[in-house]
Short mmCIF file of C-alpha atoms (C1' of nucleotides) in Angstrom, two decimals:
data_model
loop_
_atom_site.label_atom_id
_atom_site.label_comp_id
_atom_site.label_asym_id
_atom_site.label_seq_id
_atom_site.Cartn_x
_atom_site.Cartn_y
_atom_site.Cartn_z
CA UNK A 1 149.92 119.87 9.24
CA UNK A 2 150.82 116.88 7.04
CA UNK A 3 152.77 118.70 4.60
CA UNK A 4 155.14 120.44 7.54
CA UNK A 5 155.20 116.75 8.45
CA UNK A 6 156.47 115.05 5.35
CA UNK A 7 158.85 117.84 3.81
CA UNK A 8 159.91 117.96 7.66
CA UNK A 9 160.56 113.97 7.88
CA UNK A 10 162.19 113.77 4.23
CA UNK A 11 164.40 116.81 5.07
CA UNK A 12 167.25 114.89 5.77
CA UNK A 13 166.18 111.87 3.22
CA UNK A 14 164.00 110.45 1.09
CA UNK A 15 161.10 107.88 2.25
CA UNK A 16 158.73 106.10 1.07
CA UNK A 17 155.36 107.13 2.04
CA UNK A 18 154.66 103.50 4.74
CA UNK A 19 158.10 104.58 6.31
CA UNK A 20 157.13 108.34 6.69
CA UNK A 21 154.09 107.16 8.46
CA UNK A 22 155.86 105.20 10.84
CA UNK A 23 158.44 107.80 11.31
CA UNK A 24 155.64 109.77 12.65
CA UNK A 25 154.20 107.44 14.13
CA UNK A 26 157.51 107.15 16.61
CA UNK A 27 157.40 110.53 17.37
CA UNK A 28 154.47 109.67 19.68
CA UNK A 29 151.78 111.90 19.07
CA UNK A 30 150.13 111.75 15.53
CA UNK A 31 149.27 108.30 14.00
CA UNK A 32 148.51 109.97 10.14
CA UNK A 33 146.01 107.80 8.24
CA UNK A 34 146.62 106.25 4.58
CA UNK A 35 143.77 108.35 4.12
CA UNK A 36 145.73 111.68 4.44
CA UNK A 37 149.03 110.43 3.56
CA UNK A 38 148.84 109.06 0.28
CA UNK A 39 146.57 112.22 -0.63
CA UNK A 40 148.98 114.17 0.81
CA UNK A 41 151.58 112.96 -1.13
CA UNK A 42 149.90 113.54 -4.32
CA UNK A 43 149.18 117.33 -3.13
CA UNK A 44 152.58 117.86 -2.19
CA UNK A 45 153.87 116.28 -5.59
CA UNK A 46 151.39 118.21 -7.28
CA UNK A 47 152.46 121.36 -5.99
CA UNK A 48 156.09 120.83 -7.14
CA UNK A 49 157.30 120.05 -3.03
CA UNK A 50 158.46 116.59 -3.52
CA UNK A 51 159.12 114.27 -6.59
CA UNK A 52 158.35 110.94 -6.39
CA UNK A 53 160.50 107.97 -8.16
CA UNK A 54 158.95 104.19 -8.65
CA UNK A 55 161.10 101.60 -6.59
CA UNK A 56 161.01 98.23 -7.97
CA UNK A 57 157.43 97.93 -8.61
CA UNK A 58 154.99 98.82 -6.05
CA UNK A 59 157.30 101.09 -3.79
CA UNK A 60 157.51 105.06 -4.61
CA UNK A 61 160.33 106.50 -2.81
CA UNK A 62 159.32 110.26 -2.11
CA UNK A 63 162.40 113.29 -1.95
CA UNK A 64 162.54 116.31 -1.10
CA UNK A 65 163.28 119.42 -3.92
CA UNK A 66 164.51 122.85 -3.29
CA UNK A 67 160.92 124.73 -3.63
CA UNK A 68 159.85 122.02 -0.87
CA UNK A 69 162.56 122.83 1.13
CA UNK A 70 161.44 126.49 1.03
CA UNK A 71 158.02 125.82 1.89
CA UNK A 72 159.70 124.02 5.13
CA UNK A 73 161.37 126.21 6.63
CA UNK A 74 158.15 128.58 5.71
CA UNK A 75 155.91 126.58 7.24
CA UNK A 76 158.21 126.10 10.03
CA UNK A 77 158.45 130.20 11.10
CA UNK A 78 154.92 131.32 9.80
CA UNK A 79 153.20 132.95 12.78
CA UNK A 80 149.96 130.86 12.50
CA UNK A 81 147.63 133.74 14.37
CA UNK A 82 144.97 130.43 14.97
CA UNK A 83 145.62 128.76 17.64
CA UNK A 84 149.16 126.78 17.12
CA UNK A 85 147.47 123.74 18.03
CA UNK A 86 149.13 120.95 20.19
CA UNK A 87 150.09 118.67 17.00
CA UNK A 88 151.06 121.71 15.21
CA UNK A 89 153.34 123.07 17.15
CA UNK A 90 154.86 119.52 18.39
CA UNK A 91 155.67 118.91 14.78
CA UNK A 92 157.37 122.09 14.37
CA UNK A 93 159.60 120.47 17.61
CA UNK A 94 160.40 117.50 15.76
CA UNK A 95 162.15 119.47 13.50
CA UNK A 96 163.83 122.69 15.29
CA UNK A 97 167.31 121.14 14.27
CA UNK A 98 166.64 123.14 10.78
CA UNK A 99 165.94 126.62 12.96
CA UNK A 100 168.45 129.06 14.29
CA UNK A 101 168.40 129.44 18.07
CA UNK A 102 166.47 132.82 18.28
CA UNK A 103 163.80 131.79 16.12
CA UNK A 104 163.25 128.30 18.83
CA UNK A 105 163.54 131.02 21.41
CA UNK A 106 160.43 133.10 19.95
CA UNK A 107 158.31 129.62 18.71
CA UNK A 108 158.39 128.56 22.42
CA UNK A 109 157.67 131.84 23.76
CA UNK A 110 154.41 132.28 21.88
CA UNK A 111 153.05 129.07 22.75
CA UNK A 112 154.13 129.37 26.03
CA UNK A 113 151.80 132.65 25.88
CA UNK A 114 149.23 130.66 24.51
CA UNK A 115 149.25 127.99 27.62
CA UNK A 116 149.07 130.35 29.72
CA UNK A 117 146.18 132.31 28.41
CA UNK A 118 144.26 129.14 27.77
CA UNK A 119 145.27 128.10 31.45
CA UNK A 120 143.47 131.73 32.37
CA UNK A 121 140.51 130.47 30.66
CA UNK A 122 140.24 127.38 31.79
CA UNK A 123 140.25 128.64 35.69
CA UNK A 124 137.73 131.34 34.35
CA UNK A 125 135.29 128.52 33.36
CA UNK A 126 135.61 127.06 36.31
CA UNK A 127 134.59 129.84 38.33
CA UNK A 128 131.71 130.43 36.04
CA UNK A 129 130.89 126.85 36.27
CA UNK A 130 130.58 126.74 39.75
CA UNK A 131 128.61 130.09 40.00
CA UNK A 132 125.20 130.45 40.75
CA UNK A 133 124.04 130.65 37.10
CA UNK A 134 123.51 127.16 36.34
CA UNK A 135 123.72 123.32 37.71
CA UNK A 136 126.56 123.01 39.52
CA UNK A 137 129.11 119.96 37.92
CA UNK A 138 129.09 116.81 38.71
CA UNK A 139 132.60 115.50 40.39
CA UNK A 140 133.49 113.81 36.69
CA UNK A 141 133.07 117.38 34.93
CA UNK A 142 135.41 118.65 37.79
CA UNK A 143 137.80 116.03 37.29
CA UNK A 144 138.07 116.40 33.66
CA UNK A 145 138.57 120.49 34.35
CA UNK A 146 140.95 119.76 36.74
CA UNK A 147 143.20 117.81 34.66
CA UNK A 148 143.01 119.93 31.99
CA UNK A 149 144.68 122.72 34.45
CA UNK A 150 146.89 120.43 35.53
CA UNK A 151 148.40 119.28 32.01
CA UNK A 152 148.13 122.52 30.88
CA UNK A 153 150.68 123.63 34.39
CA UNK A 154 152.55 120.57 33.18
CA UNK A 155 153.26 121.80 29.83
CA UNK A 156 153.90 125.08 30.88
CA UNK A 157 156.65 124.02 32.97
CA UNK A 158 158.30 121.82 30.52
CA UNK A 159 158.57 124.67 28.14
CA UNK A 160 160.11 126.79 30.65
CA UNK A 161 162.65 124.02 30.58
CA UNK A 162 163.35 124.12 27.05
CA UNK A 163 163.64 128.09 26.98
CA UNK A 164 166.06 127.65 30.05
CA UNK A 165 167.63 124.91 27.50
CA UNK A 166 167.95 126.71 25.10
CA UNK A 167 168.99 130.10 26.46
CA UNK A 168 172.02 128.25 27.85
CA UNK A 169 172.81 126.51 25.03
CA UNK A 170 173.12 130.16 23.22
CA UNK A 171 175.17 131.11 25.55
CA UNK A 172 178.07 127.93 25.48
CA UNK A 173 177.42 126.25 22.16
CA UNK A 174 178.76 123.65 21.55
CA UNK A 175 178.10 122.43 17.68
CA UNK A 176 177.54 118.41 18.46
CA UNK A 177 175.03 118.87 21.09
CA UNK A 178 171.51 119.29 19.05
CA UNK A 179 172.40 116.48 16.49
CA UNK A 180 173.82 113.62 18.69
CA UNK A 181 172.62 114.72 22.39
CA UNK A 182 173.19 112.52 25.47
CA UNK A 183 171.04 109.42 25.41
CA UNK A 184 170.02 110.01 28.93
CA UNK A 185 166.98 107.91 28.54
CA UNK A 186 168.42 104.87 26.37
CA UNK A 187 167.86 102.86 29.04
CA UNK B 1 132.10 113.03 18.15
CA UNK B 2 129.64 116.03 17.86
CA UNK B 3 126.62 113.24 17.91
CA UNK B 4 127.53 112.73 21.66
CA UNK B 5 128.93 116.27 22.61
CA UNK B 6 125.09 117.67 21.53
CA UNK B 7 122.95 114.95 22.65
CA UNK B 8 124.28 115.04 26.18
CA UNK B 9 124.73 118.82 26.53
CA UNK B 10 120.66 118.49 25.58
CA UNK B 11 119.71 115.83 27.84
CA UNK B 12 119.18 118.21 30.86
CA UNK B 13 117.93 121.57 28.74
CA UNK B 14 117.39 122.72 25.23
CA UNK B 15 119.64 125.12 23.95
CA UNK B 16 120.73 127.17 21.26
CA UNK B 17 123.58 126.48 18.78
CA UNK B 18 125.50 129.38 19.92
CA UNK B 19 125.43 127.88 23.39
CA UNK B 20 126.21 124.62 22.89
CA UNK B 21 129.36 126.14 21.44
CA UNK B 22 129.93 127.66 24.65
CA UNK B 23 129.15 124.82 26.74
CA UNK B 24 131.77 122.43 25.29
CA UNK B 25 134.26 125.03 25.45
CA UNK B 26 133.91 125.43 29.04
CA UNK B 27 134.90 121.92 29.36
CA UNK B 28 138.27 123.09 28.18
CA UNK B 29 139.20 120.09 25.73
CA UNK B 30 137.27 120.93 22.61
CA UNK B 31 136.66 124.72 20.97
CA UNK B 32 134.04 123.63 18.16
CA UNK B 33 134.11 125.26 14.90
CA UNK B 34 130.55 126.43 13.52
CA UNK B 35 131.45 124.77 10.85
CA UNK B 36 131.12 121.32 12.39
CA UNK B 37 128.52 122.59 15.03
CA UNK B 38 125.89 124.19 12.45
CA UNK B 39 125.81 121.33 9.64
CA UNK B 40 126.05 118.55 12.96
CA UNK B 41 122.87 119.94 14.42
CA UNK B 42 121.17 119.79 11.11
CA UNK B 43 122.50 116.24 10.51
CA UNK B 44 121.39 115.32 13.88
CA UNK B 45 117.63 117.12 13.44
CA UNK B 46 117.11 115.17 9.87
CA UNK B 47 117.77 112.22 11.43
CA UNK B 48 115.44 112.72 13.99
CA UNK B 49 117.90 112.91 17.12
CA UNK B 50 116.64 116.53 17.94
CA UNK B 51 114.07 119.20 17.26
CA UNK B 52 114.70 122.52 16.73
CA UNK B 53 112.19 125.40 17.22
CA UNK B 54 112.96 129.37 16.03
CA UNK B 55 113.05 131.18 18.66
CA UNK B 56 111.47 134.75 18.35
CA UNK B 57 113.19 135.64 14.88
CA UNK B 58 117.38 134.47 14.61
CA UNK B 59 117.52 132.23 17.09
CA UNK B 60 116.82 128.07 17.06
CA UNK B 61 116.16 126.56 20.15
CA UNK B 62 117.27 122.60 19.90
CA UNK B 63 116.17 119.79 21.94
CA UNK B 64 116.65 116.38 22.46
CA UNK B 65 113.24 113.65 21.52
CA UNK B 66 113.37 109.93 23.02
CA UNK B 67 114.90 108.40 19.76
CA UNK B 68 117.93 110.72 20.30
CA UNK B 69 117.91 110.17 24.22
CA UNK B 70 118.33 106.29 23.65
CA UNK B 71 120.78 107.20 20.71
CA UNK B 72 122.72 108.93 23.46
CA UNK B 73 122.92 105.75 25.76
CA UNK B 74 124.46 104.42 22.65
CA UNK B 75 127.16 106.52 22.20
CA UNK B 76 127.91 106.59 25.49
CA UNK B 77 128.39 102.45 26.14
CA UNK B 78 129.30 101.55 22.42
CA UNK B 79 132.56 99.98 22.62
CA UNK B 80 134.87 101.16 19.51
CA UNK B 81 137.95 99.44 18.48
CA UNK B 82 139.12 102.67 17.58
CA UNK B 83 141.28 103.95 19.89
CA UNK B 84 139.08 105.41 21.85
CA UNK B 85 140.57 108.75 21.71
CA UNK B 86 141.35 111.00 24.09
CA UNK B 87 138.55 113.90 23.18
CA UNK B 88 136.37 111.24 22.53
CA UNK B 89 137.04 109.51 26.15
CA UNK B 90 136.61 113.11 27.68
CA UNK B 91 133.47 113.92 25.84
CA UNK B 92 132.16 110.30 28.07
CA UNK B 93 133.48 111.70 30.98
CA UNK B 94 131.60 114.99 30.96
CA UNK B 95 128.38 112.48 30.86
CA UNK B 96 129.24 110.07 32.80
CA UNK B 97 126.55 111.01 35.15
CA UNK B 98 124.02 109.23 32.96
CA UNK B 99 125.60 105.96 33.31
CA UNK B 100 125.37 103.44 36.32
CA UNK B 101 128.68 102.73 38.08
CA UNK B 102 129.48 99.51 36.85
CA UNK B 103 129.55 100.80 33.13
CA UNK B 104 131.50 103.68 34.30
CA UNK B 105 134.11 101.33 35.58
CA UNK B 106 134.13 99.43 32.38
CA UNK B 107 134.90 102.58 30.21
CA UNK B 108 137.56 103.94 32.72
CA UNK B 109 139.33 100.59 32.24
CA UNK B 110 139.10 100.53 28.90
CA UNK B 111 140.79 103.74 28.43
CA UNK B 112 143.27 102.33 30.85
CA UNK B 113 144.31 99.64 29.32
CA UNK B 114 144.78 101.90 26.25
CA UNK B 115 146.79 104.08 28.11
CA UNK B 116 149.10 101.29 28.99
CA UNK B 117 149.57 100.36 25.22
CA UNK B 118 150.26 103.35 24.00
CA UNK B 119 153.08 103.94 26.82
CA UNK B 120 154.69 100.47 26.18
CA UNK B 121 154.47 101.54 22.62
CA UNK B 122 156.22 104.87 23.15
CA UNK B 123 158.88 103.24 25.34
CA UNK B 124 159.51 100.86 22.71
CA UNK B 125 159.82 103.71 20.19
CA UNK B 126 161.83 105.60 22.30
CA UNK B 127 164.34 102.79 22.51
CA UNK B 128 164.43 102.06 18.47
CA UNK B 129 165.02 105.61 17.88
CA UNK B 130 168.12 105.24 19.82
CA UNK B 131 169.15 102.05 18.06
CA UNK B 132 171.70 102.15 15.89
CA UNK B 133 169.84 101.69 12.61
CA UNK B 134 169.38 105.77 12.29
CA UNK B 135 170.77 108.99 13.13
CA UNK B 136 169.79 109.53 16.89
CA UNK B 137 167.09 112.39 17.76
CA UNK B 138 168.03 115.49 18.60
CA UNK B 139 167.27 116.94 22.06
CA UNK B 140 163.81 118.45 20.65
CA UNK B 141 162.81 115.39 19.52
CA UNK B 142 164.06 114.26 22.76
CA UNK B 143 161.92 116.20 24.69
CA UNK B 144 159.06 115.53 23.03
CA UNK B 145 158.88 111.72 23.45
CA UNK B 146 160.08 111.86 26.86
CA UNK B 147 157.35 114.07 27.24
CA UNK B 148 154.63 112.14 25.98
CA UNK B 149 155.75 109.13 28.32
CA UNK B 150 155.44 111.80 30.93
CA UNK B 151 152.01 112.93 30.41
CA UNK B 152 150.79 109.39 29.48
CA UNK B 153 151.72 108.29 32.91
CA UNK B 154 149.85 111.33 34.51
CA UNK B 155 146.66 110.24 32.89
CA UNK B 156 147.02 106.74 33.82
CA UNK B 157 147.47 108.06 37.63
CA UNK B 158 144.30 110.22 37.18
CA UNK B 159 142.48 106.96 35.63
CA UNK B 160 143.48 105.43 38.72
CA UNK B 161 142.16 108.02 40.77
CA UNK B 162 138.74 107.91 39.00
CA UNK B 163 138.44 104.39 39.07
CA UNK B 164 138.95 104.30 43.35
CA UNK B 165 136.90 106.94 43.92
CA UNK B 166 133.86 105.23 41.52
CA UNK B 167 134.82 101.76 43.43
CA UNK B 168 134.90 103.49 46.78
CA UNK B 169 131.21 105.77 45.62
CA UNK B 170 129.41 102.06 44.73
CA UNK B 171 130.77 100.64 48.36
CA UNK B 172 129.01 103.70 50.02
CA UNK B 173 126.74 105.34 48.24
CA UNK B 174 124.88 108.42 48.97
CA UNK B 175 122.87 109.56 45.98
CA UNK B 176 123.38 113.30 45.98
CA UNK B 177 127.52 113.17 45.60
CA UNK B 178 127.45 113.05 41.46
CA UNK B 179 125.19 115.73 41.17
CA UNK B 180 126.45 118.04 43.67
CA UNK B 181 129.63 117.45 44.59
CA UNK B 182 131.55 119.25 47.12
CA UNK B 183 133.30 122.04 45.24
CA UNK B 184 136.84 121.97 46.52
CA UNK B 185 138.29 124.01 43.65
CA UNK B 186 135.22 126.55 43.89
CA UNK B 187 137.44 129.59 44.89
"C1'" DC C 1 152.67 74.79 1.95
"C1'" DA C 2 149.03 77.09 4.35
"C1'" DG C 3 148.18 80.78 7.05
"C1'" DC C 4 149.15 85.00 9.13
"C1'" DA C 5 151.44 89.28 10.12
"C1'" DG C 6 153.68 92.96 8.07
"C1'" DT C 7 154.77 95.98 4.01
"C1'" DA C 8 152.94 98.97 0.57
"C1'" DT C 9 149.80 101.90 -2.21
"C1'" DA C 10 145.33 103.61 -3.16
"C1'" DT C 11 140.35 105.38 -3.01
"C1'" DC C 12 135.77 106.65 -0.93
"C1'" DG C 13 132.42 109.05 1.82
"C1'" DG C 14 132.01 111.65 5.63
"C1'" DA C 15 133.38 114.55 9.75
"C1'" DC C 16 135.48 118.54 11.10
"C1'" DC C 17 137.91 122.87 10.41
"C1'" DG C 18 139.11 127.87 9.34
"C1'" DA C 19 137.51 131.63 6.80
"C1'" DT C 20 133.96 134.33 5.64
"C1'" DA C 21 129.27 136.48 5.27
"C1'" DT C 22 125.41 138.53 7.44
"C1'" DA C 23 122.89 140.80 10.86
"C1'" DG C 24 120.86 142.05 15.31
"C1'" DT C 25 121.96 143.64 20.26
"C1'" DG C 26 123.77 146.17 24.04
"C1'" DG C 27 126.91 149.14 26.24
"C1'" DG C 28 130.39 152.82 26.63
"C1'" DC C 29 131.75 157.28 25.54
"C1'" DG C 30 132.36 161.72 23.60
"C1'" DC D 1 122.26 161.45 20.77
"C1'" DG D 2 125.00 158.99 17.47
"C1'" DC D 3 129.02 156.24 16.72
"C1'" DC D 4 131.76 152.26 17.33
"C1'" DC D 5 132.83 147.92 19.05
"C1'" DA D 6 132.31 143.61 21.07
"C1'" DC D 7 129.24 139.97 21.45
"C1'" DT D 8 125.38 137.00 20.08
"C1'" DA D 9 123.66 134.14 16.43
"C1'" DT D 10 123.15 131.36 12.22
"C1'" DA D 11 124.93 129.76 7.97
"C1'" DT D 12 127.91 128.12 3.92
"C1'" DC D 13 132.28 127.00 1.33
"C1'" DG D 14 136.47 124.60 0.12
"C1'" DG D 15 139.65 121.83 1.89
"C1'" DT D 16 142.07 118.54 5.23
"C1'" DC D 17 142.01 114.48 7.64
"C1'" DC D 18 139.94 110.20 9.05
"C1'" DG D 19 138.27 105.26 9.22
"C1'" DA D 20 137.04 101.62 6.31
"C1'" DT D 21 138.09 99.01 2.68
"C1'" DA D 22 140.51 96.88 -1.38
"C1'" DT D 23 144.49 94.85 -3.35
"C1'" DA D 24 148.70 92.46 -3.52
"C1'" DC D 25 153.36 91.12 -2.41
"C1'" DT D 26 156.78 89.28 1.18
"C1'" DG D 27 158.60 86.58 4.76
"C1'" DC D 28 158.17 83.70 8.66
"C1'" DT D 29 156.36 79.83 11.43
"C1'" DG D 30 154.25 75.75 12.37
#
DNA sequence: CAGCAGTATATCGGACCGATATAGTGGGCG
DNA sequence: CGCCCACTATATCGGTCCGATATACTGCTG
């Protein structure tokens, strides 16, 4: 988790370990805490992934080395058999610049699978909710299964988009388009 | 976290572990590892939240005693500073049934409110991103911010939602609708 | 120049997780 | 009948991640 996210964020260049928290941070959907980062670091230093270099006193500027850059595009392909959680597999978005098109093709494809299985499931407990077994949910409970259908659709949908996306873009490529993109929503 | 998920799940019935598991799962947002559940209900029993009873050899039936009932009540009203996250929001929901409607309103605006932040906060993200201090995101990255604005918004409509229909429930109230519910989604 | 917000690194205890171990139960099927 | 397999059920282990807290420097604003 952290360490796709850190050899992921200093891919490109080094950071210190307050600006790779903020980097993440932007991204939306993981706000990492001191307590996991600077551990983190340490690990990931430990383990020969990153070196670390003293800035001017207090700062530590944090690169990337070639055995972490291995590890990277490891832990970016591994097929994680548990469950390819949300964050995981968001963070392994973030960074599908460093992954050939067929291998995006197949990471969105199995989560896709995943959605909808877990979308199977969650109309299953419905059902079973609502049968005779048991006290019959109260209009909160259904609301809260209801939207997790819902986001669940949602998601499902938007990675039918990025398949489609993709898929086209293997078809015309043009080399510019991943790394600069249209800034459609710049405002 | 597991304090509330087990201490409401118990309010109506005693259960076993291995059911509790299930329980939560049905409600789609949070697969519990034995790992937390096992050591949570033990936590919980030594500090005198539950009971547990064995249960004709293997099995340990749990249930919740007054001190743990009025711990519950806690949990559910406390008002953290931190961010009130969104498993932590839903586990409330799930009980919400327990609470009058005036504190129900309270936590749904709460989360609200938080909702808002976070999607000024990913606007203004999304905008610095594009700036031109750094190399602009690529269309992954792309897609992922644009949607977590997306699904941000969704939840703020469904917070809406909730909050009319509570406001709507105190103008007329008829005392069976929380527990019974009309189950449109039933099928 | 005092105060406050932001930058920056670090540690601590505890919650939660995935993996793994163990074992009983119940049903299907040859 | 005997075998296997999936499910029920409880439990522990090492490790990751978190929130809280400490410390200290910087830069701005009133």
């Amino acid at each position: 988790m952290l360490d796709l996210a850190v050899l992921g964020l200093l891919r490109d260049a080094p950071l210190h370990g307050y600006e790779l928290k903020q980097r993440l941070a932007d991204l939306g959907f993981w706000r990492v805490s001191f307590g996991s980062l600077y551990p983190g670091l340490k690990r990931l230093e430990r383990q020969g992934f990153i070196e670390s270099l003293r800035d001017g006193g207090r700062k530590k500027t944090y690169q990337l080395v070639p055995k972490g850059q291995s590890h990277l595009e490891f832990l970016l392909t591994e097929e994680t058999d548990t469950v390819e959680e949300e964050r995981h597999f968001h963070l392994r978005l973030a960074f599908f610049r460093y992954l050939d098109g067929a291998t995006r093709i197949k990471s969105l494809d199995r989560r896709r699978n995943e959605l909808v299985q877990r979308l199977a499931d969650s109309r299953r407990s419905m059902r079973k909710v609502n049968g005779r077994g048991q006290q019959r949910p109260d209009r909160y409970t259904r609301a809260l299964m209801e939207r997790g259908v819902r986001s669940t659709e949602a998601d499902i949908a938007w990675l039918d988009q990025l398949i489609a996306a993709e898929r086209s873009e293997q078809a015309r490529p043009s080399s510019t388009e991943l790394f600069q993109g249209g800034s459609q929503w710049a405002k």
